[in-house]
Short mmCIF file of C-alpha atoms in Angstrom, two decimals:
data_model
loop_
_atom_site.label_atom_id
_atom_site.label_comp_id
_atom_site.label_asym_id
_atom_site.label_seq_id
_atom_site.Cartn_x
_atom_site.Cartn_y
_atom_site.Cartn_z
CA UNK A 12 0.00 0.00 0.00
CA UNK A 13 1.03 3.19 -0.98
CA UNK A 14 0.22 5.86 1.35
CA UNK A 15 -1.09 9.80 0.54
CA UNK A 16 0.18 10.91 4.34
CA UNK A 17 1.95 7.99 5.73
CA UNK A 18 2.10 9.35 9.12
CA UNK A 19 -1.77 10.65 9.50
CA UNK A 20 -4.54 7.99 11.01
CA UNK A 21 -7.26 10.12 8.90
CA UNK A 22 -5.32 9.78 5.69
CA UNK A 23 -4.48 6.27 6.79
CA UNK A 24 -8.29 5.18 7.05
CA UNK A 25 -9.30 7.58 4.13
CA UNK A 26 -6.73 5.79 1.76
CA UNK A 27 -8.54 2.38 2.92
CA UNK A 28 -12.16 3.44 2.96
CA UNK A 29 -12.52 7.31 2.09
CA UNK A 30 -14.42 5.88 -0.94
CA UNK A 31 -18.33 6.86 -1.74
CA UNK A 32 -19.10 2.96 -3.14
CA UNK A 33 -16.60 1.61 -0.25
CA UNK A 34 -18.88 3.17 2.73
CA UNK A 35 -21.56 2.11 1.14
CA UNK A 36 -20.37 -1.64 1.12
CA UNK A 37 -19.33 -1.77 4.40
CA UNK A 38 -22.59 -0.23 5.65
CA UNK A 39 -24.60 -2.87 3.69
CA UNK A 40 -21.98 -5.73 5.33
CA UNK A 41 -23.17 -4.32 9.07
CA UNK A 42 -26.59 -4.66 7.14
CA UNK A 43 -25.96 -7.67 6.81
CA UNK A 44 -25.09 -8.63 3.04
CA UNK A 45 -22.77 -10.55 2.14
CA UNK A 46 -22.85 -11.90 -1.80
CA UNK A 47 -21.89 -9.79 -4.55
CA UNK A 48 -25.27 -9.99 -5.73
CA UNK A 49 -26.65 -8.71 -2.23
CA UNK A 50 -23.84 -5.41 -2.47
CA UNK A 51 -24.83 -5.37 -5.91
CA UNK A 52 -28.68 -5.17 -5.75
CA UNK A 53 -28.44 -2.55 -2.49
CA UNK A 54 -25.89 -0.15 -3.93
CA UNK A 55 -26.61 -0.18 -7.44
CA UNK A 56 -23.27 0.10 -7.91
CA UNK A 57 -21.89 -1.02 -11.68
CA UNK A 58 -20.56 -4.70 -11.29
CA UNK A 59 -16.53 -3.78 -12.33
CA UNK A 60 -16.98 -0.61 -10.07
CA UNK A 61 -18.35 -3.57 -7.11
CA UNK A 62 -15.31 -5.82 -7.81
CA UNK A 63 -13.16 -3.31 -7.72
CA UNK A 64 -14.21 -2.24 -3.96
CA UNK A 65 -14.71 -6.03 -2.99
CA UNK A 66 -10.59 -6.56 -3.74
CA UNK A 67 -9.67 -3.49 -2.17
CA UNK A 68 -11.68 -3.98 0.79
CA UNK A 69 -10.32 -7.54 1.60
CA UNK A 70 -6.93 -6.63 0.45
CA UNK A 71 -6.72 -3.81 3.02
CA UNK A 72 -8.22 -5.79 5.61
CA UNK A 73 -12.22 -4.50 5.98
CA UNK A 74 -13.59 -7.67 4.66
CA UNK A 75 -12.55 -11.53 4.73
CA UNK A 76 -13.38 -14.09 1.76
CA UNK A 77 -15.79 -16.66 3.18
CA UNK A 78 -17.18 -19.86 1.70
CA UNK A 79 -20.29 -20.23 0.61
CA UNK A 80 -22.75 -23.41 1.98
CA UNK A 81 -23.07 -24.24 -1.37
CA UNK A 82 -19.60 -23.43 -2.06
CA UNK A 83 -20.48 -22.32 -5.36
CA UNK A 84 -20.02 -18.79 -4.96
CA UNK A 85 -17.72 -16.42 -2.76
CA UNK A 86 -19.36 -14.14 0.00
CA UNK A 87 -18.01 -11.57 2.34
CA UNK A 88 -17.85 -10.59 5.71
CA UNK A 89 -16.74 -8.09 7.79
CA UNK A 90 -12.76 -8.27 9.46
CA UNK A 91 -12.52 -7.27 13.20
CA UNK A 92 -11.67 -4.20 12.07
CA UNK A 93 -14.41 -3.60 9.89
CA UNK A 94 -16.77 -4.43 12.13
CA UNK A 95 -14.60 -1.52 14.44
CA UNK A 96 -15.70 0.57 11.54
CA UNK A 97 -19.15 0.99 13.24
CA UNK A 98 -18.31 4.69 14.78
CA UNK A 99 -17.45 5.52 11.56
CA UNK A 100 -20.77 4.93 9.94
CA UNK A 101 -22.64 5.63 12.75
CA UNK A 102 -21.05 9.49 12.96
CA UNK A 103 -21.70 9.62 8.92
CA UNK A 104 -24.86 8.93 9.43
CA UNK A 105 -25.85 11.26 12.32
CA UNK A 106 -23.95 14.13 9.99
CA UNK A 107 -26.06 13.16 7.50
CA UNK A 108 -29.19 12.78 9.25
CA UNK A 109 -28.46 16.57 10.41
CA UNK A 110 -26.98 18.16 7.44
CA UNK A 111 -28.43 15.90 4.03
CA UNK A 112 -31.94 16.02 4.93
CA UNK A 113 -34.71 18.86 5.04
CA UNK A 114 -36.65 18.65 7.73
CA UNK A 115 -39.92 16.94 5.69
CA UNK A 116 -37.61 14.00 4.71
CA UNK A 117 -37.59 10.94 5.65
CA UNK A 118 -34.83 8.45 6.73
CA UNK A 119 -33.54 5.05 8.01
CA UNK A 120 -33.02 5.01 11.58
CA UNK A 121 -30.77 3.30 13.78
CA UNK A 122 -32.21 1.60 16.72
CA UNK A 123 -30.87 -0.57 19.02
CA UNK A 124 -32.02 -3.84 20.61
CA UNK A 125 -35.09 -2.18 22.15
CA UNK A 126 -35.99 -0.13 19.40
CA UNK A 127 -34.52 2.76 20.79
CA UNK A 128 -32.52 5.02 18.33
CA UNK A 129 -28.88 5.76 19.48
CA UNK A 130 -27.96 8.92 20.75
CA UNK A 131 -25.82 11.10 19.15
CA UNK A 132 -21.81 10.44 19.17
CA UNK A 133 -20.13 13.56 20.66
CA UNK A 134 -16.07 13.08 21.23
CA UNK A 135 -14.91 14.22 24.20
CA UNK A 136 -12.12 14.49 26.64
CA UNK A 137 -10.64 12.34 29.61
CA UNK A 138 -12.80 14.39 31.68
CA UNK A 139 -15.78 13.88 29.52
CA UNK A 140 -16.19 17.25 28.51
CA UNK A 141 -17.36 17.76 24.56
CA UNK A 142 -14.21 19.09 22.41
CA UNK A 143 -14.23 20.12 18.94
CA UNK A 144 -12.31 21.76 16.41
CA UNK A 145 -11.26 24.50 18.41
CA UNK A 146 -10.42 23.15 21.28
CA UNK A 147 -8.21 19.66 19.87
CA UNK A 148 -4.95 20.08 18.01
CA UNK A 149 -3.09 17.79 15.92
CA UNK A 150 0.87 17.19 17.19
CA UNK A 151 2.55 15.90 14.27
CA UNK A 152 5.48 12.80 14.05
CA UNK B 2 -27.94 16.88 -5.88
CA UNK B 3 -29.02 13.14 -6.90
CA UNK B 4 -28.36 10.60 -4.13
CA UNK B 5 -27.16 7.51 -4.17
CA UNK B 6 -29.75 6.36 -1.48
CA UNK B 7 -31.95 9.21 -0.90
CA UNK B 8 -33.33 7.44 2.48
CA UNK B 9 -30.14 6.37 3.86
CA UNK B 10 -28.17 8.95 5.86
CA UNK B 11 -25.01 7.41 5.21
CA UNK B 12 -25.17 7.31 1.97
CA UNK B 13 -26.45 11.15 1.22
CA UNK B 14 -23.32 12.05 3.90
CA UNK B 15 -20.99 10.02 1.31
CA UNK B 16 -22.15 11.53 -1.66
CA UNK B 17 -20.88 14.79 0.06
CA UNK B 18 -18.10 13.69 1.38
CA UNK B 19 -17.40 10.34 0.83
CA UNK B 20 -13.69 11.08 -1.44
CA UNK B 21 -10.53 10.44 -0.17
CA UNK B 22 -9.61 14.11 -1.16
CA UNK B 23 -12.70 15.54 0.66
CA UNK B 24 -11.55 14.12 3.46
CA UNK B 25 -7.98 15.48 3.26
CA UNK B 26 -9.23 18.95 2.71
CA UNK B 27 -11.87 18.88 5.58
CA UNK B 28 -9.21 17.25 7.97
CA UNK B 29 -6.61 19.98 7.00
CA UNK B 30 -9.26 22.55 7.12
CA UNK B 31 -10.01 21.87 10.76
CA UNK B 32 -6.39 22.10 11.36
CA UNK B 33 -6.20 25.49 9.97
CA UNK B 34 -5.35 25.70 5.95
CA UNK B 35 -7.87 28.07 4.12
CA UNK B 36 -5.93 28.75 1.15
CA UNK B 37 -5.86 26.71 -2.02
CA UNK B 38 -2.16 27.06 -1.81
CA UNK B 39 -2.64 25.84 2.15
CA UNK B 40 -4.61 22.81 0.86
CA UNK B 41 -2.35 21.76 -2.13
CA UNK B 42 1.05 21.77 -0.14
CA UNK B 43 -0.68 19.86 2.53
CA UNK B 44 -2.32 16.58 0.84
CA UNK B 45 0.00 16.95 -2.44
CA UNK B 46 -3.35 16.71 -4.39
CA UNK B 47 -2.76 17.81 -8.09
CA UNK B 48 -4.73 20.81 -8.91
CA UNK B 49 -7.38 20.15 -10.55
CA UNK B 50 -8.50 17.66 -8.17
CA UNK B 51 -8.38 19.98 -5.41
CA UNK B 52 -10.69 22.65 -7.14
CA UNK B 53 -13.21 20.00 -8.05
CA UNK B 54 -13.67 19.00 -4.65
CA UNK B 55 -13.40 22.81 -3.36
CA UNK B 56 -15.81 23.23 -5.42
CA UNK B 57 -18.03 20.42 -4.37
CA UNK B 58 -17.44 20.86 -0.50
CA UNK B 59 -19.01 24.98 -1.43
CA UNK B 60 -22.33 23.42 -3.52
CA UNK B 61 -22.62 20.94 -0.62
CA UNK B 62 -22.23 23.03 2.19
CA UNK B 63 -19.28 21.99 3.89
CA UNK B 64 -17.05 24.88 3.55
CA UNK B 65 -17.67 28.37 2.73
CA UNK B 66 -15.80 30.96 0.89
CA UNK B 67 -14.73 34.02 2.51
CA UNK B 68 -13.07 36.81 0.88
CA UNK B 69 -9.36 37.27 1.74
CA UNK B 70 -7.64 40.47 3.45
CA UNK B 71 -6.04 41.52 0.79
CA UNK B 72 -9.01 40.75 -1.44
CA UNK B 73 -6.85 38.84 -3.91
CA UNK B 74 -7.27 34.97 -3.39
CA UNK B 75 -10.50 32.89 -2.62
CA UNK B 76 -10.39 31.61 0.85
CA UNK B 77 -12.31 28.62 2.50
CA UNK B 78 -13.51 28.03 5.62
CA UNK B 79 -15.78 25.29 7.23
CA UNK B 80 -19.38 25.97 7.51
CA UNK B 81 -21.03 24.72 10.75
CA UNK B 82 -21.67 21.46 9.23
CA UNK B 83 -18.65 21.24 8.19
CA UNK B 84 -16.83 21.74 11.38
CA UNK B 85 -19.72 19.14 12.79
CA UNK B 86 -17.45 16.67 10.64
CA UNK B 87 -15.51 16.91 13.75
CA UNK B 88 -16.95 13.60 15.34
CA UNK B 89 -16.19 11.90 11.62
CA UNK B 90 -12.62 13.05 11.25
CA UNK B 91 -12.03 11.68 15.10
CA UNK B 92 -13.62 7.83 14.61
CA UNK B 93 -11.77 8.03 11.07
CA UNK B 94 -8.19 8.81 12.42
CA UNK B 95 -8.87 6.36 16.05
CA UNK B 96 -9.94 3.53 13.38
CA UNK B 97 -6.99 4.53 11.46
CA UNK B 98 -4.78 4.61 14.69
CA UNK B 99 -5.95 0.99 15.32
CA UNK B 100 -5.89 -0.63 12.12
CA UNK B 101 -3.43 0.79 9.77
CA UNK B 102 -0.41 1.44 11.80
CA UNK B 103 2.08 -1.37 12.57
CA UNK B 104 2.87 -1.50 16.17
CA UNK B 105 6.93 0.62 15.02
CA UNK B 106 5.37 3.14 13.29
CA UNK B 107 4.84 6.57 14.58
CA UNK B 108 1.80 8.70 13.60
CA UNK B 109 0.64 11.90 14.18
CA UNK B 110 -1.81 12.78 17.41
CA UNK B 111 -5.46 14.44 18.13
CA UNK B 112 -5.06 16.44 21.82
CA UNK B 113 -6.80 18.20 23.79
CA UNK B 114 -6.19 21.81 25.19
CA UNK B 115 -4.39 20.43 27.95
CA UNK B 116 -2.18 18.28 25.88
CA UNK B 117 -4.11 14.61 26.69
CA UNK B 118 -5.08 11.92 23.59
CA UNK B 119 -8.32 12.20 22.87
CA UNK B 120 -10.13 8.93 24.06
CA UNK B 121 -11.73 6.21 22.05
CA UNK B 122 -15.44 7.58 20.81
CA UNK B 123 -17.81 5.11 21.37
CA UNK B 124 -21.31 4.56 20.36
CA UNK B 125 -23.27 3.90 23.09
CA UNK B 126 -27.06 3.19 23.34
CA UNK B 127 -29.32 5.58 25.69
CA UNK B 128 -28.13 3.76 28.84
CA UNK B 129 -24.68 4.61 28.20
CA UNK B 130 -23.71 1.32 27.37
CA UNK B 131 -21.87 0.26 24.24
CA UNK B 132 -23.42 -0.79 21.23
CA UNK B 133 -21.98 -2.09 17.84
CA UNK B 134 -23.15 -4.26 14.32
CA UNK B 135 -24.09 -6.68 16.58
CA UNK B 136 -26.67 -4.94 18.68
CA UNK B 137 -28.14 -2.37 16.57
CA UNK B 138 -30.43 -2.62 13.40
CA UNK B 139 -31.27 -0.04 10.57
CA UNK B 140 -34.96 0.56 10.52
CA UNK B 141 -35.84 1.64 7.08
CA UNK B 142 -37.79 4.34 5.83
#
């Protein structure tokens, strides 16, 4: 792999996943798909454009190749640390549910185990104050 | 705009920003750059690039252009959704921190304002307690 910033996390992950059809893969995968034809029939997404994303997804470690039952066809699954994506998509998400919609549109909701959608994801310190762009700095290598 | 998935949060936040050289430019934007010369020294991005997705981040509302002291160059700045990114750039670097950084190589650091790491954001469910792919579910529209 051939890094844009080698020594920045953000550039890091963005190199990896900073990709419109990868997010939308790995969201589907927490959806649960996991055939081409399931990525494929959610996204939309033109079939070269899907392989494409598939390869670099399990080469840079978001995905794993797993058999099929049948084993007639290959499926996917999230990694460890694609499943640790999940604060990713769920902050793009709650940006987008404030920012992408007007307020008479609707939109899929994320609920948890009673039904209850999750509450917003606000970074904060070690004292568990909220901190934000002005108040974080980034201390280079 | 035409979305992707005009329901899905997600993927009407990755339409916006869902480019590895969105990302670059809202990351170095929070850390100060406002100049196109500011954003093409930092990510190396070839020109044209970098005023297609200027120009993208402006339609979509991420940054804004101000006018310059001097009155001669464009400037940009982050909107208020844009600096809401905040909570994206964070679980994007700490999932880059994790995953795509051997355990001998250095990388650059989010602090506070009194110098301390930023901890680990973590979605949690109303009771505080942490949720992931496993406990959560996407209720559609």
């Amino acid at each position: 792999m051939t890094w844009t910033d080698p020594d920045c996390p953000v550039a890091r992950a963005a190199d990896l996943i900073g990709d419109r059809w990868s997010l939308l893969v790995i969201r589907d995968a927490m959806d649960g798909a996991g055939s081409f034809t399931d990525f494929q029939q959610r996204t939309g997404i033109a079939r070269n454009i899907l392989s494409d994303r598939l390869r670099k997804l399990v080469t840079g470690g978001v995905l794993v190749q797993v058999d099929a039952p049948s084993g007639r066809r290959k499926r996917y699954a999230l990694s460890d640390a694609g499943r640790d994506l999940f604060a990713v998509i769920v902050t793009l998400r709650q940006w987008g549910e404030r920012h992408a919609f007007g307020d008479d549109e609707p939109h899929s909701t994320l609920l948890d185990r009673e039904g209850r959608p999750l509450p917003r994801v606000l970074p904060v310190d070690v004292d568990g104050a909220a901190v934000g762009v002005d108040s974080t700095r980034v201390q280079k290598v």
